[in-house]
Amino acid sequence: MTTVLKLGGSVITDKDRAETVDGEALDRAADAVARAADDLVVVHGGGSFGHHNAERYGVSTTAGTHDIGGVTEIHSAMKALNGLVLRRLHDRDVPAVPVHPLSAASRDSSGELTLPAGQVATLRAEGFVPVLHGDVVAHAGEGVTVLSGDEIVTSLARSLDADRVGLCSTVPGVLDEDGDVIDRIERFEDAAGALGGAESTDVSGGMAGKVRTLLDLPTPASVFGLDGLSAFLDGEAPGTTVD
Ligand code: IP8
């Protein structure tokens, strides 16, 4: 029973202070992971790490850079956050192992991502908890572009044939126009009103983009807040189920 869990960058970092973790939130997330670290792959986003560096160099998931200063700065920021996440997991005896996507992944000139998952699958089979992170990635014709944690999650969900996918977000689920959590989304139209309409083409990690991507997965996915993380890892379906 393989589970792929994304810890949103905005959940585990302090959005208002550059390169600062939200210690309390990260402790809660690490506690929940430690209680249920069996057959788990963790991916985390950037939050206050990585994004401002990417902005400074004009780098996004589609616009790249060849500036070695930019590549180094963005990758280093994400590796720094990864190190802080790992430390909290190791403090709780979780056998977490870092996997840095820049060293393995690439995009072709149409932006199509190739993310080999052999090392992740083998680490997991050997009882480790691989911990990947949003990163920069080699992109044909662009230099490097941003690789978001969400893209990693959907790619791994497919290549590992995951049974469960969870996105731990700053909100308790996908919210309707009244701010209530939508229990289940089976078609984009079920949530189109709340997500900005069927024409919305958010590819940068906004909720509309997330829902579209999750609907394409063969695996049911849950979107929930930190309060729902333990329940998700216990096999429940907190927040919104996208299936
Ligand atoms: O927060 C960040 O990953 P995300 C990747 O999941 C960066 O979008 C900015 C290098």
mmCIF file of C-alpha atoms and ligand atoms in Angstrom:
data_model
loop_
_atom_site.group_PDB
_atom_site.id
_atom_site.type_symbol
_atom_site.label_atom_id
_atom_site.label_comp_id
_atom_site.label_asym_id
_atom_site.label_seq_id
_atom_site.Cartn_x
_atom_site.Cartn_y
_atom_site.Cartn_z
ATOM 1 C CA MET A 1 0.000 0.000 0.000
ATOM 2 C CA THR A 2 2.138 2.896 -1.270
ATOM 3 C CA THR A 3 1.189 6.385 -0.160
ATOM 4 C CA VAL A 4 2.561 9.566 -1.724
ATOM 5 C CA LEU A 5 2.220 12.545 0.612
ATOM 6 C CA LYS A 6 2.875 16.157 -0.304
ATOM 7 C CA LEU A 7 3.561 18.594 2.501
ATOM 8 C CA GLY A 8 2.708 22.008 1.065
ATOM 9 C CA GLY A 9 5.541 24.516 1.347
ATOM 10 C CA SER A 10 3.172 27.102 2.811
ATOM 11 C CA VAL A 11 2.171 24.615 5.518
ATOM 12 C CA ILE A 12 5.670 23.923 6.842
ATOM 13 C CA THR A 13 7.273 27.357 6.349
ATOM 14 C CA ASP A 14 6.580 30.863 7.566
ATOM 15 C CA LYS A 15 5.327 32.605 4.446
ATOM 16 C CA ASP A 16 6.128 36.064 5.785
ATOM 17 C CA ARG A 17 9.787 35.435 6.581
ATOM 18 C CA ALA A 18 12.246 34.345 3.885
ATOM 19 C CA GLU A 19 13.804 30.931 4.402
ATOM 20 C CA THR A 20 12.140 30.299 7.765
ATOM 21 C CA VAL A 21 10.296 27.129 8.716
ATOM 22 C CA ASP A 22 7.063 27.161 10.716
ATOM 23 C CA GLY A 23 8.573 25.076 13.502
ATOM 24 C CA GLU A 24 5.295 24.192 15.159
ATOM 25 C CA ALA A 25 3.645 23.095 11.910
ATOM 26 C CA LEU A 26 6.701 21.119 10.817
ATOM 27 C CA ASP A 27 6.795 19.380 14.222
ATOM 28 C CA ARG A 28 3.122 18.415 13.893
ATOM 29 C CA ALA A 29 3.674 17.113 10.357
ATOM 30 C CA ALA A 30 6.771 15.168 11.429
ATOM 31 C CA ASP A 31 4.888 13.672 14.418
ATOM 32 C CA ALA A 32 2.106 12.456 12.107
ATOM 33 C CA VAL A 33 4.592 10.995 9.600
ATOM 34 C CA ALA A 34 6.517 9.268 12.415
ATOM 35 C CA ARG A 35 3.361 7.500 13.579
ATOM 36 C CA ALA A 36 2.632 6.138 10.094
ATOM 37 C CA ALA A 37 5.922 6.019 8.196
ATOM 38 C CA ASP A 38 5.254 2.641 6.592
ATOM 39 C CA ASP A 39 5.443 2.531 2.786
ATOM 40 C CA LEU A 40 5.416 6.290 2.497
ATOM 41 C CA VAL A 41 6.999 8.678 0.003
ATOM 42 C CA VAL A 42 7.121 12.319 1.080
ATOM 43 C CA VAL A 43 7.375 15.328 -1.244
ATOM 44 C CA HIS A 44 7.539 18.888 0.042
ATOM 45 C CA GLY A 45 7.093 22.238 -1.631
ATOM 46 C CA GLY A 46 9.031 25.456 -1.105
ATOM 47 C CA GLY A 47 6.882 28.031 0.714
ATOM 48 C CA SER A 48 9.262 30.779 1.828
ATOM 49 C CA PHE A 49 12.209 28.783 0.407
ATOM 50 C CA GLY A 50 12.973 28.693 -3.321
ATOM 51 C CA HIS A 51 10.078 30.741 -4.663
ATOM 52 C CA HIS A 52 11.562 34.186 -4.084
ATOM 53 C CA ASN A 53 14.892 33.001 -5.526
ATOM 54 C CA ALA A 54 13.072 31.685 -8.603
ATOM 55 C CA GLU A 55 11.234 35.000 -8.925
ATOM 56 C CA ARG A 56 14.479 36.967 -8.706
ATOM 57 C CA TYR A 57 15.878 35.070 -11.693
ATOM 58 C CA GLY A 58 12.567 35.059 -13.628
ATOM 59 C CA VAL A 59 12.331 31.267 -13.494
ATOM 60 C CA SER A 60 8.997 29.428 -13.558
ATOM 61 C CA THR A 61 7.826 25.984 -14.635
ATOM 62 C CA THR A 62 7.964 27.181 -18.274
ATOM 63 C CA ALA A 63 10.490 30.070 -18.338
ATOM 64 C CA GLY A 64 14.040 28.939 -17.684
ATOM 65 C CA THR A 65 17.472 30.345 -16.956
ATOM 66 C CA HIS A 66 21.063 29.467 -17.856
ATOM 67 C CA ASP A 67 22.383 31.669 -15.043
ATOM 68 C CA ILE A 68 24.503 29.410 -12.837
ATOM 69 C CA GLY A 69 23.951 31.774 -9.903
ATOM 70 C CA GLY A 70 20.197 31.308 -10.258
ATOM 71 C CA VAL A 71 20.395 27.526 -10.630
ATOM 72 C CA THR A 72 22.611 27.261 -7.553
ATOM 73 C CA GLU A 73 20.575 29.664 -5.453
ATOM 74 C CA ILE A 74 17.173 28.049 -6.101
ATOM 75 C CA HIS A 75 18.477 24.496 -5.719
ATOM 76 C CA SER A 76 20.411 25.383 -2.545
ATOM 77 C CA ALA A 77 17.350 26.998 -0.951
ATOM 78 C CA MET A 78 15.256 23.903 -1.628
ATOM 79 C CA LYS A 79 18.014 21.600 -0.378
ATOM 80 C CA ALA A 80 18.252 23.696 2.795
ATOM 81 C CA LEU A 81 14.535 23.209 3.477
ATOM 82 C CA ASN A 82 14.863 19.507 2.646
ATOM 83 C CA GLY A 83 17.647 19.246 5.231
ATOM 84 C CA LEU A 84 15.439 20.872 7.883
ATOM 85 C CA VAL A 85 12.548 18.504 7.078
ATOM 86 C CA LEU A 86 14.898 15.517 7.258
ATOM 87 C CA ARG A 87 16.287 16.618 10.595
ATOM 88 C CA ARG A 88 12.795 16.737 12.157
ATOM 89 C CA LEU A 89 12.031 13.290 10.746
ATOM 90 C CA HIS A 90 15.334 11.812 11.945
ATOM 91 C CA ASP A 91 14.671 13.277 15.415
ATOM 92 C CA ARG A 92 11.605 11.002 15.429
ATOM 93 C CA ASP A 93 13.503 7.961 14.105
ATOM 94 C CA VAL A 94 11.904 8.109 10.652
ATOM 95 C CA PRO A 95 14.382 6.528 8.180
ATOM 96 C CA ALA A 96 14.078 9.488 5.795
ATOM 97 C CA VAL A 97 16.462 9.721 2.817
ATOM 98 C CA PRO A 98 16.803 12.849 0.641
ATOM 99 C CA VAL A 99 16.177 12.536 -3.108
ATOM 100 C CA HIS A 100 17.032 15.669 -5.098
ATOM 101 C CA PRO A 101 15.068 15.839 -8.377
ATOM 102 C CA LEU A 102 17.676 18.054 -10.140
ATOM 103 C CA SER A 103 20.055 15.093 -10.140
ATOM 104 C CA ALA A 104 17.612 12.787 -11.914
ATOM 105 C CA ALA A 105 14.786 14.542 -13.738
ATOM 106 C CA SER A 106 14.527 16.455 -17.028
ATOM 107 C CA ARG A 107 12.000 18.098 -19.327
ATOM 108 C CA ASP A 108 12.054 17.830 -23.115
ATOM 109 C CA SER A 109 11.527 20.900 -25.318
ATOM 110 C CA SER A 110 7.741 20.553 -25.028
ATOM 111 C CA GLY A 111 8.023 20.653 -21.232
ATOM 112 C CA GLU A 112 7.215 16.957 -20.786
ATOM 113 C CA LEU A 113 8.755 15.717 -17.534
ATOM 114 C CA THR A 114 10.785 12.540 -17.123
ATOM 115 C CA LEU A 115 11.357 11.668 -13.460
ATOM 116 C CA PRO A 116 12.995 8.267 -13.027
ATOM 117 C CA ALA A 117 11.629 6.603 -9.885
ATOM 118 C CA GLY A 118 13.813 3.491 -9.555
ATOM 119 C CA GLN A 119 15.776 4.926 -6.626
ATOM 120 C CA VAL A 120 12.559 6.015 -4.874
ATOM 121 C CA ALA A 121 10.920 2.590 -5.351
ATOM 122 C CA THR A 122 14.012 0.735 -4.162
ATOM 123 C CA LEU A 123 14.575 2.961 -1.141
ATOM 124 C CA ARG A 124 10.939 2.451 -0.191
ATOM 125 C CA ALA A 125 11.123 -1.309 -0.674
ATOM 126 C CA GLU A 126 14.196 -1.324 1.575
ATOM 127 C CA GLY A 127 12.256 0.351 4.367
ATOM 128 C CA PHE A 128 13.390 3.961 3.886
ATOM 129 C CA VAL A 129 11.149 7.007 3.504
ATOM 130 C CA PRO A 130 12.308 8.927 0.405
ATOM 131 C CA VAL A 131 11.833 12.690 0.821
ATOM 132 C CA LEU A 132 11.760 14.668 -2.437
ATOM 133 C CA HIS A 133 11.228 18.392 -2.908
ATOM 134 C CA GLY A 134 10.272 21.006 -5.476
ATOM 135 C CA ASP A 135 13.459 21.901 -7.359
ATOM 136 C CA VAL A 136 14.938 23.223 -10.566
ATOM 137 C CA VAL A 137 15.201 20.747 -13.409
ATOM 138 C CA ALA A 138 17.110 20.514 -16.717
ATOM 139 C CA HIS A 139 14.797 21.687 -19.508
ATOM 140 C CA ALA A 140 15.726 21.284 -23.212
ATOM 141 C CA GLY A 141 16.036 24.725 -24.805
ATOM 142 C CA GLU A 142 15.392 26.611 -21.532
ATOM 143 C CA GLY A 143 18.342 25.818 -19.274
ATOM 144 C CA VAL A 144 16.570 24.939 -16.041
ATOM 145 C CA THR A 145 12.959 25.537 -15.046
ATOM 146 C CA VAL A 146 11.077 25.111 -11.753
ATOM 147 C CA LEU A 147 9.762 21.646 -10.962
ATOM 148 C CA SER A 148 6.889 21.941 -8.483
ATOM 149 C CA GLY A 149 6.183 19.465 -5.722
ATOM 150 C CA ASP A 150 2.740 18.855 -7.250
ATOM 151 C CA GLU A 151 4.333 17.729 -10.527
ATOM 152 C CA ILE A 152 6.577 15.349 -8.586
ATOM 153 C CA VAL A 153 3.587 13.925 -6.705
ATOM 154 C CA THR A 154 1.577 13.194 -9.849
ATOM 155 C CA SER A 155 4.582 11.731 -11.657
ATOM 156 C CA LEU A 156 5.457 9.449 -8.701
ATOM 157 C CA ALA A 157 1.821 8.462 -8.135
ATOM 158 C CA ARG A 158 1.838 7.049 -11.674
ATOM 159 C CA SER A 159 5.293 5.519 -11.799
ATOM 160 C CA LEU A 160 5.046 3.932 -8.322
ATOM 161 C CA ASP A 161 1.460 2.860 -8.975
ATOM 162 C CA ALA A 162 0.549 4.513 -5.656
ATOM 163 C CA ASP A 163 -2.567 3.414 -3.797
ATOM 164 C CA ARG A 164 -3.123 6.751 -2.071
ATOM 165 C CA VAL A 165 -2.158 10.351 -2.717
ATOM 166 C CA GLY A 166 -2.490 13.128 -0.152
ATOM 167 C CA LEU A 167 -1.915 16.856 -0.435
ATOM 168 C CA CYS A 168 -1.535 18.567 2.934
ATOM 169 C CA SER A 169 -2.460 22.161 2.249
ATOM 170 C CA THR A 170 -3.042 25.426 4.137
ATOM 171 C CA VAL A 171 -6.811 24.960 3.709
ATOM 172 C CA PRO A 172 -8.872 22.030 5.075
ATOM 173 C CA GLY A 173 -9.840 20.913 1.552
ATOM 174 C CA VAL A 174 -11.175 22.359 -1.699
ATOM 175 C CA LEU A 175 -13.580 25.062 -0.587
ATOM 176 C CA ASP A 176 -16.908 26.003 -2.191
ATOM 177 C CA GLU A 177 -18.111 29.586 -2.677
ATOM 178 C CA ASP A 178 -19.293 29.689 0.972
ATOM 179 C CA GLY A 179 -15.933 28.543 2.307
ATOM 180 C CA ASP A 180 -17.171 25.027 3.124
ATOM 181 C CA VAL A 181 -15.104 21.959 2.279
ATOM 182 C CA ILE A 182 -16.352 20.106 -0.811
ATOM 183 C CA ASP A 183 -16.526 16.457 0.188
ATOM 184 C CA ARG A 184 -15.910 14.851 -3.192
ATOM 185 C CA ILE A 185 -14.966 16.037 -6.688
ATOM 186 C CA GLU A 186 -15.418 13.636 -9.590
ATOM 187 C CA ARG A 187 -15.549 16.166 -12.449
ATOM 188 C CA PHE A 188 -13.938 19.611 -12.687
ATOM 189 C CA GLU A 189 -17.445 21.046 -13.116
ATOM 190 C CA ASP A 190 -18.293 19.866 -9.556
ATOM 191 C CA ALA A 191 -16.026 22.623 -8.254
ATOM 192 C CA ALA A 192 -15.722 24.953 -11.241
ATOM 193 C CA GLY A 193 -17.635 27.780 -9.525
ATOM 194 C CA ALA A 194 -15.331 27.795 -6.538
ATOM 195 C CA LEU A 195 -12.193 27.258 -8.611
ATOM 196 C CA GLY A 196 -12.698 30.104 -11.051
ATOM 197 C CA GLY A 197 -14.691 28.387 -13.797
ATOM 198 C CA ALA A 198 -14.049 25.666 -16.324
ATOM 199 C CA GLU A 199 -11.832 27.990 -18.414
ATOM 200 C CA SER A 200 -9.398 28.471 -15.575
ATOM 201 C CA THR A 201 -5.947 27.350 -16.726
ATOM 202 C CA ASP A 202 -3.975 27.643 -13.527
ATOM 203 C CA VAL A 203 -0.872 25.533 -14.080
ATOM 204 C CA SER A 204 1.218 27.058 -11.329
ATOM 205 C CA GLY A 205 -0.035 25.056 -8.381
ATOM 206 C CA GLY A 206 -3.227 26.976 -7.577
ATOM 207 C CA MET A 207 -6.176 24.882 -6.430
ATOM 208 C CA ALA A 208 -7.788 24.746 -9.907
ATOM 209 C CA GLY A 209 -4.562 23.375 -11.389
ATOM 210 C CA LYS A 210 -4.235 20.876 -8.550
ATOM 211 C CA VAL A 211 -7.783 19.578 -8.990
ATOM 212 C CA ARG A 212 -7.396 19.193 -12.760
ATOM 213 C CA THR A 213 -4.157 17.248 -12.329
ATOM 214 C CA LEU A 214 -5.555 15.064 -9.539
ATOM 215 C CA LEU A 215 -8.642 14.226 -11.614
ATOM 216 C CA ASP A 216 -6.316 12.803 -14.294
ATOM 217 C CA LEU A 217 -4.655 10.419 -11.831
ATOM 218 C CA PRO A 218 -5.712 6.768 -11.729
ATOM 219 C CA THR A 219 -5.427 7.009 -7.907
ATOM 220 C CA PRO A 220 -7.936 8.765 -5.614
ATOM 221 C CA ALA A 221 -6.379 11.802 -3.951
ATOM 222 C CA SER A 222 -7.209 13.724 -0.774
ATOM 223 C CA VAL A 223 -6.708 17.436 -0.214
ATOM 224 C CA PHE A 224 -6.716 18.360 3.486
ATOM 225 C CA GLY A 225 -5.169 20.685 6.069
ATOM 226 C CA LEU A 226 -2.633 19.906 8.774
ATOM 227 C CA ASP A 227 -5.496 18.951 11.120
ATOM 228 C CA GLY A 228 -6.395 16.136 8.705
ATOM 229 C CA LEU A 229 -2.883 14.745 8.211
ATOM 230 C CA SER A 230 -3.001 12.061 10.927
ATOM 231 C CA ALA A 231 -6.429 10.890 9.754
ATOM 232 C CA PHE A 232 -5.153 10.630 6.170
ATOM 233 C CA LEU A 233 -2.113 8.637 7.248
ATOM 234 C CA ASP A 234 -4.429 6.381 9.297
ATOM 235 C CA GLY A 235 -6.264 5.475 6.076
ATOM 236 C CA GLU A 236 -9.176 7.909 6.345
ATOM 237 C CA ALA A 237 -10.214 10.439 3.687
ATOM 238 C CA PRO A 238 -10.242 13.860 5.391
ATOM 239 C CA GLY A 239 -10.937 17.063 3.460
ATOM 240 C CA THR A 240 -11.819 16.691 -0.207
ATOM 241 C CA THR A 241 -11.524 13.434 -2.136
ATOM 242 C CA VAL A 242 -10.674 13.983 -5.822
ATOM 243 C CA ASP A 243 -11.402 10.831 -7.784
HETATM 244 O O1 IP8 B 1 6.322 24.893 -3.692
HETATM 245 C C1 IP8 B 1 8.865 24.856 -5.236
HETATM 246 O O2 IP8 B 1 7.961 23.774 -5.234
HETATM 247 P P1 IP8 B 1 6.413 24.062 -4.941
HETATM 248 C C2 IP8 B 1 9.966 24.689 -6.230
HETATM 249 O O3 IP8 B 1 5.785 22.722 -4.782
HETATM 250 C C3 IP8 B 1 10.884 25.847 -6.357
HETATM 251 O O4 IP8 B 1 5.871 24.809 -6.139
HETATM 252 C C4 IP8 B 1 10.466 27.224 -6.208
HETATM 253 C C5 IP8 B 1 12.109 25.630 -6.684
#
